[in-house]
Amino acid sequence: MKRKNKSLIYTLTGMMVMTSLLSCKKNFLDQVPDDRITIDGVFQSKNETEKYLANVYGYVRDEWLQMWDYGEGQPWLGCSDEADMTWARSGYNTYFMNLGAWNASSDFYNLWTKYYRGIRSATYFLQRVDECKEMLNDPNIGAAGIKTRKAEARFLRAFFYFNLIKQYGPAVLLDDSKVLAPDAPLSSLQFARNSFDECVTYISSELDKATADLPLSQANTSNFGRPTKGAALAVKARMLLYAASPLFNGNTDYANMKNADGKQLISQTYDAGKWKKAADAAKAVIDLNQYSLYNSDPDPMKNYQQIFTVNWNSEVIFARPKGNYDGPDDDEWGYHCAPRQASGWNGVGATQQVVDAYQMANGKQINEPGSGYVETGFSSAPTTYTTTGTWNMYVNREPRFYASITYNGCQWINPNLNIKVELYNTGASGKAGSYDYSRTGYLVRKMINPDMDINLGQFQKKHYVLYRLGEIYLDYAEALNEASPGDPDILNYVNQIRQRAGIAGLPAGLSQNEMRDRIHNERRIELAFESQRYFDTRRWKIAEQTDGGDFWGMNVDKGTSFSDVSFYKRTVFKTRVFQKRHYLFPIPQSEIDKDRALVQNLGW
Amino acid sequence: MKLVYHASNQFLLSMKLTVILLTLGFTQISASGFSQKISYHGKNVPLQKIFAAIEHQTGYSFFYNQEDLNRSEPATVNFENTDLDKALDELLKDQHKESYRFSIKGRTIVVSAKPVPSVKAVPQALTVSPPSVEVIGKVLNEKGEPLSGVSVVVAGKTTGSQTNANGYFRINANVNDTLEFSFIGYESQRVAVKKSLEIEISLKPVVKAVEEVVVVGFGKQRKLSVVGAQSTVQAAELKQPVRSLSTSLAGRLAGIIAVQRSGEPGYDDAQFYIRGISTFTNANPLVLVDGIERSLSNIEPEDIQSFSILKDASATAVYGVRGANGVVLITSKTGKVGKPQINFDYNEGVTQFTKVPTLADGITFMNMANEASTTRGGSIIYSQDRINKTISGTDPYLYPNVNWLDEIFKKTGGNRKATLNVSGGAPNARYYVSAGYYNEQGLFKTDQLAHYNSAIGLDRYTFTSNLNVTASKTTEIELGIGGYIINGNYPGTGTSTIYGTVMALPPVTHPVRFPDGKIAAQNYGAVASPYVQLTQSGYTTEFRNELRSNVRVKQDLSFFTPGLSMQALFSFDAYNYHRIARTKYPYTYIANGRDANGQLILVRSDKNNGTDFLGYNRSNGGNRKFYSEVSFNYDRGFGKHRVGGLLLYNQSDFVDGFASDLISAIPFRSRGLAGRATYGYDDRYFVEANFGYNGSENFSPGKRYGFFPSAGIGWIASNERFFEPLSHVFQFFKVRATYGLAGNSQIGGRRFAYTDIVGDGTGGYTFGQNIDVSYGGRDISEYASSVTWETAKKTDIGVEFKTLHNQLNVQADWFNENRTGIFLRRASLPGFTGIANPPYGNLGITNNKGIDASVEYNTSFGEWRVGIRGNFTYAVNKVIENDEAAKAYPWLEARGHKIGQRFGYIAMGLFADSAEILKSPVQNGNVRPGDIKFKDLSGDGKIDAKDLYPIGYGSVPEIVYGGGFSLAYKGFDMSVFFQGIGNVDIMLNGEGIVPFQQGGNRGNLFSNITDRWTPSNPNPNAFYPRLTFGNINDNYQTSTWWLKNGRYLRLKSLEMGYTLSKKWTSRYGIKSARFYLLGNNLLTFSEFKLWDVELGNGRGTTYPNLTTFSAGVSLKF
């Protein structure tokens, strides 16, 4: 009996100990704290609501990132006829795209899903921002401030939609009444594409709504970077220009691109009136009288450089304030463009085609009589921008050439470094010696700050100019030349651009066709490397000629010194493939698989 | 006859030893703490009392017959530091009524009354009946450990005795009598009494399933009654010269699918799954060490008592939401009653890589680069002049030809392993303490000039101590403390980076160093030098340690009702991880030719990034876990009926001390109930039902708890009367079947799926004139979804039998599992919804089925003992539902194929000529004769994503098998173990496999590059298609061309040993001494030749697996 008691005591003690250890808390599994951040909480707080909108802004892409994919970059330079991205490994997909080695499943530069994320967040912001009492009661914001913020969100939605349709063509339009539920059954999400014209109409009306509530200019310097009326009108102007262009205006190549219900996705009849709308939209930006062409430096070459390096100058309509990937102190663009001699990655090559497009200092094109262009030999005297011994091809070119192109034997953009760029084969930035070499024998230098010094870690905090008045002038001239050829404004605005560039204006009396060619070329030069050329050659429907076939550069396999002429031989560096289907990006195959109503673009 | 045995001192001694071992860290393990001199003073003291005092002072124990001593007279003694034998002599010589003699055997002093007349005193010629002798002996088990309680009787007589705790017995018998030894669980043995008075007997254990007890979920069960599917491996088999236990499992247990993908010291754990993979999420099995969820990779095999895996629902249902992927149960050793048993094992090995890829030399590289360019119309990359100068080798600094693999790898490395353990105890307390040391020196080279150690290697110290205390007759307390410390040393750059660099840097770019010692490397930012990364980039040290502790209290409650007991367990585990990197980038140079004097012109190439000093970078990790458990057990037989039951409650709480955000900083918790009811009738019919009822924090309150029942039946046909005619064929025959549910609540990192998570979104935006008005981002990053665990429905049918006179033992199982409700992000949410991270749902369904079987055959011929073992696992899974939208073409569907099915083009060979290209479907890029021709499945005239076909088996083998044999003859023993995998393949890709992926100035080539298609030698079976520069067409897309069979058969281990004769060893107090040679990964048979086939996919840039040749000694004291 005694033993039994002892055991009992052990047992009871043991159980008590265990009970206290286990301490059966009722809420043992109920751990999620109530005061963690929730989406409802975000729209209670002014600061959090501002962050939510800043998050929507975050979908505005940094267009300096043209080198790789990895979810950040864009192919607009590498897949246009102005540049070649030398890297050819996975992730640097422009190389493969230019060979035609991609398809709807490659998922290259899938901005379809990314812009729709921005659209969702912008829509959600529009629905909920009115709940934010703290914002309403803030004397600096109030109802008027909320209205402006809503206009910003509406602008961003429209901006994202425009980016979608310029890449993919007709998109799926979702109105701003609600966001789609994450648990909506797939059967309820079988949406068809809207026609291109429906998209343009919708985006225009959204931009109009935003224009009404956006400020004419940002009075408060801390709001620089937020859109103004001018930004909304500029987006509209470019979009209407695209909509009037041959690719989307009566393009019978797309006759078979229809929804199941027969809806034609791209208009089959040419409408000349679209050019008029485009011209009017561009003129509306000009007529705001908020912007002027940047013209501060007497040296037109430096002046042209500064359009991109002087933040918020008079020409800027809409810019992405933080145009760098890693932070304010790094410059991915500068790194990728700079020659190895300046510790750069030496791989954003300009093509011979774009080099040839630049005019002479006298304003004439190189193949024009009296241009003074000499293809071969070395110069015997210095000029404003070249030294003695420069290959004649690069001598006496227009100032914008020297602001945009790094060629063999030129001085590196930062004069303090005193680097003479060696792009010939065995040169310090040449092909022999590293896989970081320019395949074309040229490098792009536009939009780099001349003070940049990679070795010293010296970088400028700058913005990426998305819309500027220079473009609007050219938009206007181009549309007007189609809508009412011979209108004096055409010559006026094109020549304002040329004069600012430091070259003679176009003569009067050009035919509509001649003028069209000159405007196209002017646009190619003025807006070079600004993510415009890719879309221009497509909307003009000339990409089969410009973006396919042989691509030219200097002979990077040759050359042992600056004076070795074997380098300066026009050489095919790559034969690109451009097929009709490449006019528009394929909608990602996974999207086509999920949404049976989604019609794929032609040929994909 | 009454035998008395005094054991109290034994216990104290054990305790003392334990304490010494624990505190002094094994510096001192000799028994010098025990005196063989005694001091005692007393008048008229009974002998027993003096003996007790001697026991106390010396740690020796007395063994005597109480009746004999009852005749003794009290003695008066004055011992002061007297030698033990002298004292005993004195003590016993004064006895008059009876004469005694004594003998000291080990630590036992046997005192006996002198037989009268003594054997020697009787002249043999005069004897009529055989002389009566007192036989004193010792009984050992098969391992040489003493057996207590063995019954010893004289055959045909009533005389009987029993062995004491040290295995000694004493019995009076006549010469030519036969002694019978019997003990439960052992075969009886008969020994004739000879003239010799002292004998030693070894009993062999009965191999009889009836008696075997196996570890099951939350307890133990008689093996006979188990209806679930489980496999066990002999702990001895796991003693391999490797760090991680996980690498020894493949092929040793039926049901394990395992492959080892790296041999890097400290990071060489094998991936393993029980019966393959059934889910898209976490398929890792639950590993329980002594009942607590722990990692197995750093458990010292020497400390393992049993290692089992639970495979089917009836075995794992009790683990509820943790059990769906199968369970590994490891129990560590505990002490047994007896004198301290000391085991020491040491082995030292030489390691080599199983296989190092062979790279093309510089000449071949340059020729191939030229060919790759010119064969597609390009110009040559390397001039003939440069090639000639490289061939001549006269200026290796300007025209280098470096094999980078040779520059980073040594030929041999080494490892050594030492373990020491001591176990023993008294009936009321048993202990097992052990310490282990493992050291590995990797095969990376180091720079002799560097002032620090950048060698790769590690030291691991493990310790385990288990103490069982019988606190009362019904109460047992078990305390286990164990853990390890790993000190690792690594180069400043990660090994896979270094290896990747080897595959990226051509052999002709630059030398290793220049003649003045300057380090060569390309410009900073270009491909680095692997030599710089390995030897000049500093070093990283790492230490990881874990402390595991558990207390278990077992209370027998049979005073309430017989058969009832209770158990409570509490454990606390803590883990810490520290990594300190001291790295730098040295000054590097490139050669730009030679000056007029023939001196190298060296130019700094580090671009001011080089430093002379080491930088510093630290990272830490750590976590702790509480686990507690209370259970009631019931096990009782009523005649032919046997009833068992279990009811268990447990909960765990895990905290990641270095969580990166609020949500992951919240403790990970679970709690649950488990129950089991078993019924057996007459050892013929068995029924079992189990359940787990678990709660997981991951789910919304209403969906938190899940119930997972299972049931099984078993039938031992061989115990049926009608089976008797068959019993000469099958000595044992059992069939069993189970069905049940188990769950999986591991939701791939997404915690609390019922709540949404608001995160930083895109990261925000910056405004402002000076671009300095920044706002962080805010958006929903994860949407709430009403999900719950995934459920596995498992069926298992098994058969076990023994035949050929119990020598052949076969166990085979067929299994089928349907897993439903697998966590998946919605795959069918279109992109235009704008949802960045689609919400989770219980969306996936899979099926996994297969068989696993094991065969064991043991026999002996004379002194030869032979054992043959083999086992086989085959598991094949299939996706039934993955929530993906239906594909445009049926072959694009993942449904119906394996989990993780590869899709690729079907290669139809190489294009023979341009005409063939023209009439074939259009392929991407620059296509010429010699490029790979793909099959146009969609028939649309072009090769694109519509033509991707499910190809190959994948990288997880469907078949894993192993087998071997063991031989023993007298002191020699030998065992051989082969292991293999099948239905597995390797997909080749990456720089190196793709020649010149990034042009002729980058990339390395395998030496088989010469096996390629060329216009002059259009070999349709060449390894490489027509060479290319970069990815200019689809040659290197995933296709059947690059899919290689990954099966292999490996001589995984070979062991030979010799145990020295006891005659020799016992002189030195050694119970047993064995010398052995042990080899690991000795031979590999595989059709894959590029690198170690077990490393799998890619381009072989992982630290290869190791071949180890080891020699060792194993001593028992």
Coordinates of C-alpha atoms in Angstrom, one line a residue, chain B residues 493-852:
Chain B
T493 CA 34.3 33.0 -52.3
G494 CA 31.5 30.4 -52.5
T495 CA 32.4 27.0 -53.9
S496 CA 29.8 27.0 -56.6
T497 CA 30.9 30.5 -57.7
I498 CA 34.5 29.3 -58.0
Y499 CA 33.4 26.3 -59.9
G500 CA 31.2 28.5 -62.1
T501 CA 34.2 30.7 -62.8
V502 CA 36.2 27.7 -63.9
M503 CA 33.5 27.0 -66.5
A504 CA 33.6 30.7 -67.6
L505 CA 37.3 31.4 -67.8
P506 CA 39.1 30.1 -70.9
P507 CA 42.3 28.3 -70.4
V508 CA 44.2 30.8 -72.6
T509 CA 43.1 34.1 -71.0
H510 CA 45.9 34.6 -68.5
P511 CA 48.3 32.6 -66.3
V512 CA 47.7 31.9 -62.6
R513 CA 50.5 34.2 -61.5
F514 CA 53.3 36.1 -63.1
P515 CA 57.0 35.2 -62.5
D516 CA 57.3 38.0 -59.9
G517 CA 54.4 36.5 -57.9
K518 CA 51.9 39.1 -59.1
I519 CA 48.5 37.7 -59.4
A520 CA 46.9 37.5 -62.9
A521 CA 43.3 38.3 -63.5
Q522 CA 41.2 40.1 -66.1
N523 CA 39.9 43.5 -65.6
Y524 CA 37.7 43.9 -62.6
G525 CA 34.1 43.1 -63.6
A526 CA 35.1 40.6 -66.3
V527 CA 35.4 36.9 -65.4
A528 CA 37.5 36.6 -62.3
S529 CA 40.3 34.1 -61.8
P530 CA 39.2 31.0 -60.0
Y531 CA 42.6 30.9 -58.4
V532 CA 42.0 34.4 -57.0
Q533 CA 38.6 33.5 -55.8
L534 CA 39.9 30.4 -54.1
T535 CA 43.1 31.5 -52.5
Q536 CA 43.3 35.3 -52.6
S537 CA 39.8 36.3 -51.6
G538 CA 40.1 35.8 -47.9
Y539 CA 38.3 33.2 -45.9
T540 CA 35.1 32.4 -44.2
T541 CA 34.6 30.6 -41.0
E542 CA 31.4 29.2 -39.8
F543 CA 30.2 27.5 -36.7
R544 CA 27.0 25.8 -36.1
N545 CA 26.0 24.2 -32.9
E546 CA 22.9 22.6 -31.5
L547 CA 22.0 21.5 -28.1
R548 CA 19.3 18.9 -27.8
S549 CA 17.8 18.1 -24.4
N550 CA 14.8 16.0 -23.4
V551 CA 13.4 14.7 -20.2
R552 CA 10.9 11.9 -20.2
V553 CA 9.0 10.5 -17.3
K554 CA 7.4 7.1 -17.5
Q555 CA 5.0 6.1 -14.9
D556 CA 3.6 2.7 -14.6
L557 CA -0.1 3.0 -13.6
S558 CA -0.7 -0.7 -13.2
F559 CA -1.9 -0.1 -9.7
F560 CA -4.9 1.6 -11.2
T561 CA -5.4 -1.0 -13.8
P562 CA -2.8 -3.5 -15.0
G563 CA -1.3 -2.5 -18.4
L564 CA -1.7 1.2 -18.0
S565 CA 1.2 3.6 -18.0
M566 CA 1.7 7.2 -18.5
Q567 CA 4.5 9.1 -20.1
A568 CA 5.4 12.8 -20.3
L569 CA 8.1 14.3 -22.4
F570 CA 9.5 17.8 -22.5
S571 CA 12.3 18.9 -24.7
F572 CA 14.2 22.0 -25.5
D573 CA 16.5 22.3 -28.5
A574 CA 18.5 25.3 -29.4
Y575 CA 20.5 25.9 -32.6
N576 CA 23.0 28.6 -33.5
Y577 CA 24.7 29.5 -36.6
H578 CA 27.5 32.1 -37.2
R579 CA 29.3 32.9 -40.3
I580 CA 32.1 35.4 -40.5
A581 CA 33.5 36.3 -43.9
R582 CA 36.8 38.1 -44.1
T583 CA 37.2 38.8 -47.7
K584 CA 39.2 40.9 -50.1
Y585 CA 40.0 41.4 -53.7
P586 CA 43.7 41.5 -54.3
Y587 CA 45.7 43.6 -56.7
T588 CA 45.7 41.9 -60.0
Y589 CA 47.6 42.4 -63.2
I590 CA 47.3 41.6 -66.9
A591 CA 50.2 41.2 -69.3
N592 CA 50.2 43.6 -72.3
G593 CA 53.1 42.1 -74.1
R594 CA 56.9 42.4 -73.5
D595 CA 59.0 45.5 -73.6
A596 CA 62.2 45.9 -75.6
N597 CA 64.1 44.1 -72.8
G598 CA 61.8 41.2 -73.0
Q599 CA 60.3 42.1 -69.6
L600 CA 56.5 41.6 -69.2
I601 CA 54.5 44.7 -69.3
L602 CA 52.1 44.3 -66.5
V603 CA 49.1 46.5 -66.0
R604 CA 46.9 46.7 -62.9
S605 CA 43.6 45.1 -63.7
D606 CA 41.7 45.4 -60.5
K607 CA 40.8 49.0 -61.3
N608 CA 41.4 50.3 -57.8
N609 CA 39.1 47.6 -56.4
G610 CA 42.0 45.7 -54.9
T611 CA 42.9 45.9 -51.3
D612 CA 45.6 44.6 -49.1
F613 CA 43.4 44.1 -46.2
L614 CA 40.5 41.8 -45.4
G615 CA 36.9 43.1 -45.1
Y616 CA 34.5 41.8 -42.6
N617 CA 31.0 40.5 -43.0
R618 CA 28.9 38.5 -40.5
S619 CA 25.7 36.6 -40.6
N620 CA 23.9 34.7 -37.9
G621 CA 21.1 32.4 -37.4
G622 CA 19.5 30.6 -34.6
N623 CA 16.3 29.2 -33.3
R624 CA 14.9 27.3 -30.4
K625 CA 12.2 24.8 -30.0
F626 CA 10.0 23.6 -27.1
Y627 CA 8.2 20.3 -27.5
S628 CA 6.0 18.7 -24.9
E629 CA 4.0 15.6 -24.9
V630 CA 1.8 13.6 -22.5
S631 CA 0.5 10.2 -23.2
F632 CA -1.3 7.3 -21.7
N633 CA -0.5 3.8 -22.8
Y634 CA -2.4 0.6 -22.3
D635 CA -1.1 -2.8 -23.1
R636 CA -2.5 -6.0 -21.6
G637 CA -3.2 -9.5 -22.6
F638 CA -6.3 -11.4 -21.6
G639 CA -5.7 -15.0 -22.5
K640 CA -5.5 -15.1 -26.3
H641 CA -6.6 -11.5 -26.5
R642 CA -4.2 -8.6 -26.4
V643 CA -5.4 -5.1 -26.2
G644 CA -3.4 -1.9 -26.5
G645 CA -4.2 1.7 -26.6
L646 CA -2.5 5.1 -26.7
L647 CA -3.8 8.6 -26.2
L648 CA -1.3 11.4 -26.6
Y649 CA -1.3 15.1 -26.4
N650 CA 1.6 17.2 -27.8
Q651 CA 2.5 20.7 -28.7
S652 CA 5.4 22.5 -30.1
D653 CA 6.7 26.0 -30.2
F654 CA 9.5 27.0 -32.5
V655 CA 11.0 30.5 -32.7
D656 CA 13.4 31.7 -35.4
G657 CA 15.7 34.1 -33.5
F658 CA 16.7 35.8 -36.7
A659 CA 13.4 36.2 -38.4
S660 CA 13.4 38.8 -41.1
D661 CA 10.0 40.2 -40.6
L662 CA 7.1 40.5 -38.2
I663 CA 5.2 37.5 -39.5
S664 CA 8.1 35.1 -39.5
A665 CA 9.1 36.3 -36.0
I666 CA 5.9 34.9 -34.6
P667 CA 6.5 31.5 -33.1
F668 CA 5.7 28.5 -35.2
R669 CA 3.2 26.4 -33.3
S670 CA 1.3 23.3 -33.5
R671 CA -0.6 21.1 -31.1
G672 CA -2.5 17.9 -31.4
L673 CA -3.9 14.7 -30.1
A674 CA -3.1 11.3 -31.2
G675 CA -4.6 7.9 -30.4
R676 CA -4.2 4.3 -31.2
A677 CA -6.1 1.2 -30.4
T678 CA -4.8 -2.2 -31.1
Y679 CA -6.3 -5.6 -30.7
G680 CA -4.6 -8.9 -31.3
Y681 CA -6.1 -12.4 -31.1
D682 CA -3.9 -15.4 -30.5
D683 CA -1.0 -13.8 -32.4
R684 CA -3.0 -14.5 -35.5
Y685 CA -5.3 -11.7 -36.1
F686 CA -4.5 -8.0 -35.6
V687 CA -6.6 -5.0 -35.9
E688 CA -5.4 -1.5 -35.4
A689 CA -6.9 2.0 -35.5
N690 CA -5.1 5.2 -35.2
F691 CA -5.9 8.8 -35.4
G692 CA -4.2 12.2 -35.3
Y693 CA -6.2 15.3 -34.4
N694 CA -4.0 18.4 -35.1
G695 CA -4.2 22.1 -35.0
S696 CA -2.1 24.3 -37.2
E697 CA -1.7 28.0 -36.7
N698 CA -1.6 28.5 -40.5
F699 CA -5.3 28.2 -40.9
S700 CA -8.3 30.2 -40.0
P701 CA -9.8 29.4 -36.6
G702 CA -12.7 27.5 -38.1
K703 CA -10.4 25.3 -40.2
R704 CA -7.6 24.9 -37.7
Y705 CA -8.1 21.3 -36.5
G706 CA -8.1 18.3 -38.7
F707 CA -8.8 14.7 -38.0
F708 CA -6.7 12.0 -39.6
P709 CA -7.9 8.4 -39.0
S710 CA -6.4 5.2 -40.2
A711 CA -7.0 1.6 -39.8
G712 CA -5.2 -1.6 -40.5
I713 CA -5.5 -5.4 -40.3
G714 CA -2.9 -8.1 -40.1
W715 CA -3.0 -11.8 -40.3
I716 CA -0.2 -14.2 -39.4
A717 CA -1.2 -17.1 -41.5
S718 CA 1.7 -19.2 -40.3
N719 CA 0.2 -19.3 -36.8
E720 CA -2.9 -20.9 -38.1
R721 CA -3.3 -24.6 -37.4
F722 CA -4.1 -25.3 -41.1
F723 CA -0.8 -23.7 -42.1
E724 CA 1.2 -26.4 -40.4
P725 CA 1.7 -28.5 -43.5
L726 CA 3.3 -25.5 -45.1
S727 CA 5.5 -24.6 -42.2
H728 CA 8.4 -26.4 -43.7
V729 CA 8.2 -23.9 -46.6
F730 CA 7.2 -20.8 -44.8
Q731 CA 8.3 -20.5 -41.2
F732 CA 6.5 -17.3 -41.0
F733 CA 3.8 -15.7 -43.2
K734 CA 2.0 -12.5 -42.6
V735 CA -0.2 -10.3 -44.6
R736 CA -1.3 -6.8 -43.7
A737 CA -3.4 -4.0 -45.2
T738 CA -3.9 -0.5 -44.1
Y739 CA -5.7 2.6 -45.2
G740 CA -5.9 6.0 -43.7
L741 CA -5.3 9.7 -43.9
A742 CA -2.4 11.9 -43.1
G743 CA -1.9 15.6 -43.5
N744 CA 0.6 18.2 -44.5
S745 CA 0.3 21.7 -43.2
Q746 CA 3.7 23.1 -44.4
I747 CA 2.5 25.7 -46.8
G748 CA 5.7 26.7 -48.4
G749 CA 6.6 29.8 -46.4
R750 CA 3.2 31.4 -46.5
R751 CA 2.1 31.6 -42.9
F752 CA -1.3 32.5 -41.7
A753 CA -2.8 32.1 -45.1
Y754 CA -6.2 33.2 -43.8
T755 CA -5.0 36.7 -43.4
D756 CA -3.7 39.0 -46.1
I757 CA -0.3 40.5 -45.9
V758 CA 0.4 44.1 -46.7
G759 CA 3.9 44.6 -47.9
D760 CA 6.3 47.1 -49.5
G761 CA 4.9 46.5 -53.0
T762 CA 7.1 48.0 -55.7
G763 CA 9.2 49.7 -53.1
G764 CA 7.7 53.1 -53.7
Y765 CA 8.8 56.2 -55.5
T766 CA 10.8 59.3 -55.1
F767 CA 9.6 62.8 -56.0
G768 CA 11.0 66.2 -55.5
Q769 CA 13.1 68.8 -57.2
N770 CA 16.2 67.3 -55.6
I771 CA 14.9 63.8 -56.1
D772 CA 14.8 63.2 -52.4
V773 CA 11.2 63.0 -51.3
S774 CA 10.8 59.3 -51.0
Y775 CA 7.8 57.2 -50.1
G776 CA 8.1 53.5 -49.5
G777 CA 5.6 51.3 -51.2
R778 CA 2.5 49.8 -49.7
D779 CA 0.2 47.2 -51.2
I780 CA -1.3 43.8 -50.6
S781 CA 1.4 41.3 -51.2
E782 CA -0.5 38.2 -50.3
Y783 CA -4.3 37.8 -50.4
A784 CA -6.1 36.0 -47.7
S785 CA -7.5 32.6 -48.7
S786 CA -9.4 30.1 -46.8
V787 CA -7.1 27.1 -47.1
T788 CA -6.5 24.1 -45.0
W789 CA -4.0 21.2 -44.9
E790 CA -3.4 18.9 -47.7
T791 CA -4.6 15.4 -47.2
A792 CA -3.0 12.1 -48.2
K793 CA -5.1 9.0 -48.6
K794 CA -2.8 6.1 -48.3
T795 CA -3.3 2.5 -49.0
D796 CA -0.7 -0.1 -48.2
I797 CA -0.8 -3.9 -48.7
G798 CA 2.2 -5.8 -47.4
V799 CA 3.4 -9.3 -47.1
E800 CA 6.2 -10.7 -44.9
F801 CA 7.5 -14.2 -44.9
K802 CA 10.4 -16.3 -43.8
T803 CA 11.4 -19.3 -45.6
L804 CA 14.4 -21.6 -46.0
H805 CA 14.5 -22.4 -42.3
N806 CA 14.1 -18.9 -41.2
Q807 CA 17.1 -17.9 -43.2
L808 CA 15.4 -15.9 -45.9
N809 CA 13.3 -13.0 -44.8
V810 CA 11.2 -11.1 -47.3
Q811 CA 9.0 -8.1 -46.8
A812 CA 7.2 -6.4 -49.7
D813 CA 4.7 -3.6 -49.8
W814 CA 2.5 -2.1 -52.5
F815 CA 1.4 1.4 -51.9
N816 CA -0.9 3.9 -53.4
E817 CA -1.4 7.5 -52.2
N818 CA -3.8 10.1 -53.4
R819 CA -2.9 13.5 -52.2
T820 CA -5.6 16.1 -52.4
G821 CA -5.9 19.7 -51.5
I822 CA -2.2 20.4 -52.1
F823 CA -1.3 24.0 -51.5
L824 CA -0.8 25.9 -54.7
R825 CA -1.0 29.4 -55.8
R826 CA -3.9 29.8 -58.2
A827 CA -2.3 29.2 -61.6
S828 CA -5.4 30.0 -63.5
L829 CA -5.7 33.7 -62.6
P830 CA -5.2 35.8 -65.7
G831 CA -2.5 38.5 -65.6
F832 CA -5.0 41.2 -66.4
T833 CA -6.5 40.8 -62.9
G834 CA -3.3 42.6 -61.8
I835 CA -2.8 40.3 -58.8
A836 CA 1.0 40.0 -58.3
N837 CA 1.0 36.9 -56.1
P838 CA -2.1 34.8 -56.8
P839 CA -3.6 33.5 -53.6
Y840 CA -3.1 30.0 -52.3
G841 CA -5.7 27.4 -52.5
N842 CA -6.1 23.7 -51.8
L843 CA -5.9 23.1 -55.5
G844 CA -3.4 20.3 -56.3
I845 CA -4.1 16.6 -56.6
T846 CA -1.5 14.0 -57.1
N847 CA -1.2 10.3 -57.1
N848 CA 1.9 8.4 -56.0
K849 CA 2.3 4.7 -56.1
G850 CA 4.8 2.0 -56.2
I851 CA 6.4 -0.9 -54.4
D852 CA 9.1 -1.3 -51.9

